[in-house]
Coordinates of C-alpha atoms in Angstrom, one line a residue:
S1 CA 14.6 46.6 247.4
L2 CA 13.0 50.1 247.0
F3 CA 9.7 48.4 245.9
S4 CA 7.2 46.1 247.6
P5 CA 4.1 44.2 246.2
N6 CA 2.0 45.3 249.1
E7 CA 2.4 49.0 248.6
D8 CA 0.1 51.7 246.7
F9 CA 1.3 54.5 244.4
T10 CA 0.8 56.5 246.7
E11 CA 3.4 55.4 249.3
I12 CA 6.3 55.1 247.1
K13 CA 8.6 58.2 247.8
T14 CA 9.0 61.2 245.6
E15 CA 12.2 60.9 244.5
N16 CA 11.9 57.1 243.8
L17 CA 8.9 56.9 241.4
K18 CA 11.3 57.6 238.4
Y19 CA 13.3 53.9 239.1
L20 CA 9.6 52.8 238.2
L21 CA 10.6 53.7 234.6
V22 CA 13.6 51.9 234.5
P23 CA 12.1 49.5 232.7
Y24 CA 10.5 50.9 229.8
Y25 CA 14.2 53.3 229.2
L26 CA 15.8 49.3 229.1
G27 CA 13.2 48.5 226.8
D28 CA 13.6 51.2 224.3
V29 CA 17.7 51.2 224.4
T30 CA 17.3 47.0 223.5
G31 CA 15.0 47.8 220.8
R32 CA 17.5 50.2 219.0
S33 CA 20.1 47.6 218.8
M34 CA 20.1 45.8 215.5
E35 CA 22.8 42.7 216.4
D36 CA 21.0 39.6 217.2
R37 CA 18.2 41.5 216.0
K38 CA 15.3 38.6 216.8
G39 CA 16.9 38.4 219.7
K40 CA 17.1 41.9 220.7
V41 CA 13.4 42.8 219.9
Q42 CA 11.9 39.8 222.2
K43 CA 14.1 41.3 225.4
S44 CA 12.9 44.8 223.8
N45 CA 9.1 43.3 225.0
E46 CA 10.1 40.9 227.4
Y47 CA 11.1 45.0 229.0
Y48 CA 7.9 46.7 228.1
L49 CA 5.9 44.1 229.8
E50 CA 7.1 44.2 232.8
F51 CA 7.2 47.7 233.0
L52 CA 3.3 47.3 231.6
K53 CA 2.7 45.4 235.1
L54 CA 3.9 47.6 237.3
M55 CA 1.4 50.2 236.0
Q56 CA -1.1 47.7 236.2
H57 CA 0.3 47.0 239.5
Y58 CA 0.0 50.3 240.6
E59 CA -3.6 51.2 238.9
I60 CA -1.8 53.2 236.5
L61 CA -3.7 51.3 233.3
S62 CA -7.0 52.0 232.1
K63 CA -9.3 48.6 231.6
E64 CA -9.0 48.7 228.0
Q65 CA -5.2 49.0 228.7
I66 CA -5.6 46.3 230.4
D67 CA -7.2 43.8 228.2
D68 CA -4.6 45.1 225.0
L69 CA -1.8 44.3 227.9
N70 CA -3.4 40.5 228.7
D71 CA -3.6 39.8 224.6
A72 CA 0.4 41.6 224.4
K73 CA 1.3 38.8 227.4
K74 CA -0.5 36.4 224.6
G75 CA 1.6 37.3 221.3
I76 CA -1.4 38.9 219.7
I77 CA -1.4 42.0 218.5
F78 CA -4.1 44.0 219.8
T79 CA -4.6 46.8 217.3
Q80 CA -5.8 44.0 214.5
K81 CA -8.4 42.9 216.5
M82 CA -10.1 46.4 215.3
S83 CA -11.4 47.1 212.3
P84 CA -10.0 49.6 210.2
S85 CA -11.9 52.6 211.1
D86 CA -11.9 51.3 215.1
A87 CA -8.1 51.7 214.4
R88 CA -7.5 54.6 213.6
T89 CA -10.2 56.2 216.0
A90 CA -7.9 54.5 218.4
L91 CA -4.7 56.0 216.6
L92 CA -5.9 59.3 217.0
K93 CA -7.1 59.1 219.9
R94 CA -3.5 58.5 221.5
N95 CA -1.8 60.6 219.6
Q96 CA -4.4 63.9 221.1
T97 CA -3.7 61.9 224.8
K98 CA 0.0 62.2 224.7
K99 CA -0.2 65.9 222.9
I100 CA -2.0 67.3 226.2
L101 CA -0.1 65.1 228.3
E102 CA 3.4 67.0 226.7
H103 CA 2.2 69.9 227.0
E104 CA 1.6 69.2 231.1
M105 CA 4.5 67.9 231.4
E106 CA 6.5 71.3 229.8
L107 CA 4.7 73.0 232.4
L108 CA 5.7 70.8 235.3
K109 CA 9.0 70.5 234.3
G110 CA 11.5 71.6 236.9
C111 CA 9.7 71.9 239.5
T112 CA 11.0 71.7 243.2
D113 CA 7.7 71.7 244.7
E114 CA 7.0 68.2 245.7
E115 CA 3.7 67.5 244.8
K116 CA 3.8 69.1 241.4
L117 CA 6.7 66.8 241.1
R118 CA 5.2 63.6 241.4
Q119 CA 2.3 65.0 239.3
Y120 CA 5.0 65.4 236.8
Y121 CA 6.2 61.6 237.0
E122 CA 3.1 60.1 236.5
K123 CA 2.0 62.0 234.3
L124 CA 5.1 60.8 232.6
M125 CA 4.2 57.6 233.8
T126 CA 1.0 57.2 231.5
F127 CA 2.9 59.2 228.7
N128 CA 5.4 56.0 228.3
T129 CA 2.6 53.6 228.9
I130 CA 1.3 54.6 225.7
R131 CA 4.4 54.4 223.7
A132 CA 5.2 51.3 225.9
F133 CA 1.9 49.6 224.7
E134 CA 2.8 50.9 220.5
A135 CA 6.3 49.4 220.8
V136 CA 5.4 45.9 222.2
C137 CA 3.0 46.4 219.0
M138 CA 5.6 47.4 216.7
N139 CA 7.7 44.1 217.9
L140 CA 5.5 41.1 218.1
R141 CA 4.9 42.5 214.1
E142 CA 8.9 42.8 213.5
L143 CA 8.8 39.3 214.9
E144 CA 6.6 37.7 212.9
A145 CA 8.3 39.7 209.6
I146 CA 11.8 37.3 210.7
K147 CA 10.1 34.7 211.8
F148 CA 8.7 34.6 208.0
C149 CA 12.3 35.0 206.2
E150 CA 13.5 32.8 208.6
A151 CA 10.3 30.0 207.3
R152 CA 11.3 31.4 203.5
A153 CA 15.2 30.8 203.7
A154 CA 15.4 27.4 205.2
A155 CA 12.9 26.0 202.7
A156 CA 14.8 28.2 200.3
G157 CA 18.6 26.3 201.6
P158 CA 21.4 27.0 202.0
Q159 CA 22.7 27.8 198.9
K160 CA 20.0 30.2 197.9
K161 CA 20.7 32.0 201.4
E162 CA 24.2 32.8 200.9
E163 CA 23.7 34.4 197.6
E164 CA 21.3 36.3 199.3
K165 CA 23.3 37.2 201.5
K166 CA 26.6 38.1 199.1
K167 CA 23.4 39.9 197.4
T168 CA 22.8 42.3 200.9
E169 CA 26.1 42.5 201.8
G170 CA 26.9 43.9 198.6
P171 CA 31.6 44.4 197.0
K172 CA 33.2 44.7 199.5
P173 CA 35.7 48.2 199.8
E174 CA 38.9 48.0 198.9
P175 CA 41.7 48.8 201.7
I176 CA 43.0 52.3 202.7
V177 CA 46.6 52.1 202.1
G178 CA 48.3 54.4 204.8
T179 CA 50.0 57.0 202.1
V180 CA 50.1 60.7 202.9
D181 CA 47.8 61.3 199.5
S182 CA 45.0 59.2 201.3
L183 CA 44.5 59.8 204.6
E184 CA 44.1 63.5 203.4
K185 CA 41.3 62.3 201.1
R186 CA 40.3 60.2 203.6
W187 CA 40.4 63.5 205.9
D188 CA 38.6 65.0 203.5
M189 CA 35.6 62.8 203.1
K190 CA 35.4 62.9 207.0
G191 CA 34.8 66.5 206.8
E192 CA 32.6 66.6 204.0
V193 CA 30.9 64.1 205.7
F194 CA 30.6 64.6 209.9
Q195 CA 29.2 68.4 208.9
P196 CA 26.2 70.5 210.7
G197 CA 23.1 70.9 209.2
Y198 CA 24.0 75.0 208.3
I199 CA 26.2 76.5 205.8
L200 CA 29.6 76.1 207.4
P201 CA 32.1 80.4 206.9
T202 CA 33.9 79.8 204.2
M203 CA 36.0 82.6 206.0
S204 CA 37.2 84.0 208.9
I205 CA 35.7 88.1 209.6
E206 CA 39.4 89.2 209.5
Q207 CA 39.7 88.2 206.0
F208 CA 36.1 89.3 205.1
G209 CA 37.5 92.2 206.4
E210 CA 40.8 92.0 204.7
M211 CA 39.0 91.3 201.2
E212 CA 36.5 94.5 201.5
K213 CA 40.0 96.7 202.6
K214 CA 41.8 95.4 199.2
K215 CA 38.4 96.1 196.7
M216 CA 38.0 99.6 198.4
I217 CA 41.8 99.7 197.2
E218 CA 41.5 99.3 193.9
N219 CA 37.8 100.8 193.3
E220 CA 39.6 103.8 194.6
V221 CA 42.7 103.1 191.9
S222 CA 40.6 102.1 189.1
N223 CA 38.5 105.6 189.8
K224 CA 40.8 107.7 190.2
E225 CA 42.6 106.7 186.6
M226 CA 39.2 107.3 184.8
D227 CA 39.2 110.1 186.6
A228 CA 42.2 111.7 185.2
K229 CA 41.6 110.0 181.9
E230 CA 38.3 111.5 181.5
K231 CA 40.0 115.4 182.4
A232 CA 42.8 113.9 179.6
E233 CA 40.2 113.5 177.0
R234 CA 38.3 116.7 178.0
D235 CA 41.6 119.0 177.7
A236 CA 42.4 117.4 174.2
D237 CA 38.7 118.3 173.4
I238 CA 39.4 121.8 174.6
D239 CA 42.7 122.1 172.6
K240 CA 41.1 120.8 169.7
D241 CA 38.4 123.1 169.8
E242 CA 40.5 126.8 170.4
V243 CA 42.7 125.3 167.1
S244 CA 39.1 124.2 165.5
D245 CA 37.9 128.1 166.1
K246 CA 41.4 129.8 164.9
K247 CA 41.4 127.7 161.3
T248 CA 37.6 129.0 160.8
K249 CA 38.7 132.9 162.1
K250 CA 41.0 132.7 159.2
A251 CA 39.1 131.1 157.2
R252 CA 36.4 133.7 157.6
D253 CA 38.9 136.9 157.5
W254 CA 40.4 135.4 154.0
D255 CA 36.5 135.2 153.0
D256 CA 35.9 139.5 154.3
W257 CA 39.4 140.2 152.6
K258 CA 37.8 138.8 149.5
D259 CA 35.1 140.4 149.6
L260 CA 36.7 143.9 149.7
H261 CA 39.3 143.7 147.2
D262 CA 38.1 142.5 143.5
K263 CA 40.2 140.4 142.3
G264 CA 43.7 141.8 140.0
S265 CA 42.2 145.2 142.1
G266 CA 46.0 145.9 143.2
L267 CA 47.4 145.1 139.7
S268 CA 45.2 147.8 138.3
L269 CA 46.4 150.7 141.5
I270 CA 50.3 150.0 140.4
H271 CA 49.9 150.7 137.1
I272 CA 48.1 153.6 137.6
S273 CA 50.3 154.8 139.7
E274 CA 54.1 153.8 138.3
P275 CA 53.2 153.7 134.4
R276 CA 56.4 151.6 132.3
D277 CA 59.5 153.0 130.4
L278 CA 58.2 151.2 127.1
S279 CA 61.0 151.9 125.5
T280 CA 63.0 149.7 128.6
S281 CA 60.4 148.4 129.6
R282 CA 61.4 149.2 133.1
M283 CA 59.6 150.7 135.6
P284 CA 60.5 154.3 135.9
S285 CA 63.5 155.4 138.8
S286 CA 61.9 157.6 141.5
A287 CA 62.9 161.4 141.1

């Protein structure tokens, strides 16, 4: 045996101190099981009480904690003996003590010096002692609730008990036939359930780079087409302007000519310079 009832805490080797915590962790693990809940809670309480008795033997418990341990052995929830204000004050005090111990353990964690390592285990035992008392209270309350449910079920009779069992169990799930589609659906459902707490990437870095490259090429082609279209429109506008200028110049020249020459003035000059032969009604021939 590693420990003797005749030795005190200072006589235990530092490397063996961690084994004093075994009953506490057994109680913690046992209390997490949901099968045969009543038996598991009772067994968890036994482990916790064994751990607290060890702490009492090695004089780690305070006087108040020893009184609470005596009540827990009798199945009494020690917090129920307090008034609401006293219970709240005790809860705040426990939480404050746990916070201080956690900070001190964090500073001592990983130390190789034997004295500091021993201090670490002492603070860890004090911390787990507080948690053990809290777990014992919770287990005693749960045992009371389980006994109450058992008594109510026994009073209701077996038929009522069977109906409540069906309600809690719910409808049985339909069996999944092992076809290709159902298996693929099953794997998809599994992938949707078992996911981390952050958003997974939908593509690799290479795929993202290829997509960006494709977008750049498409943008370049689109910009070139837009530039060519704008240039063609500008050239068309220039051609239209040139044609319009030519038409405007021709119209202005014609207006200027009409301003310089009165209407019919050309015919009058012809009549004066070349008189007609009235007898023949023909123009005279040149000499």
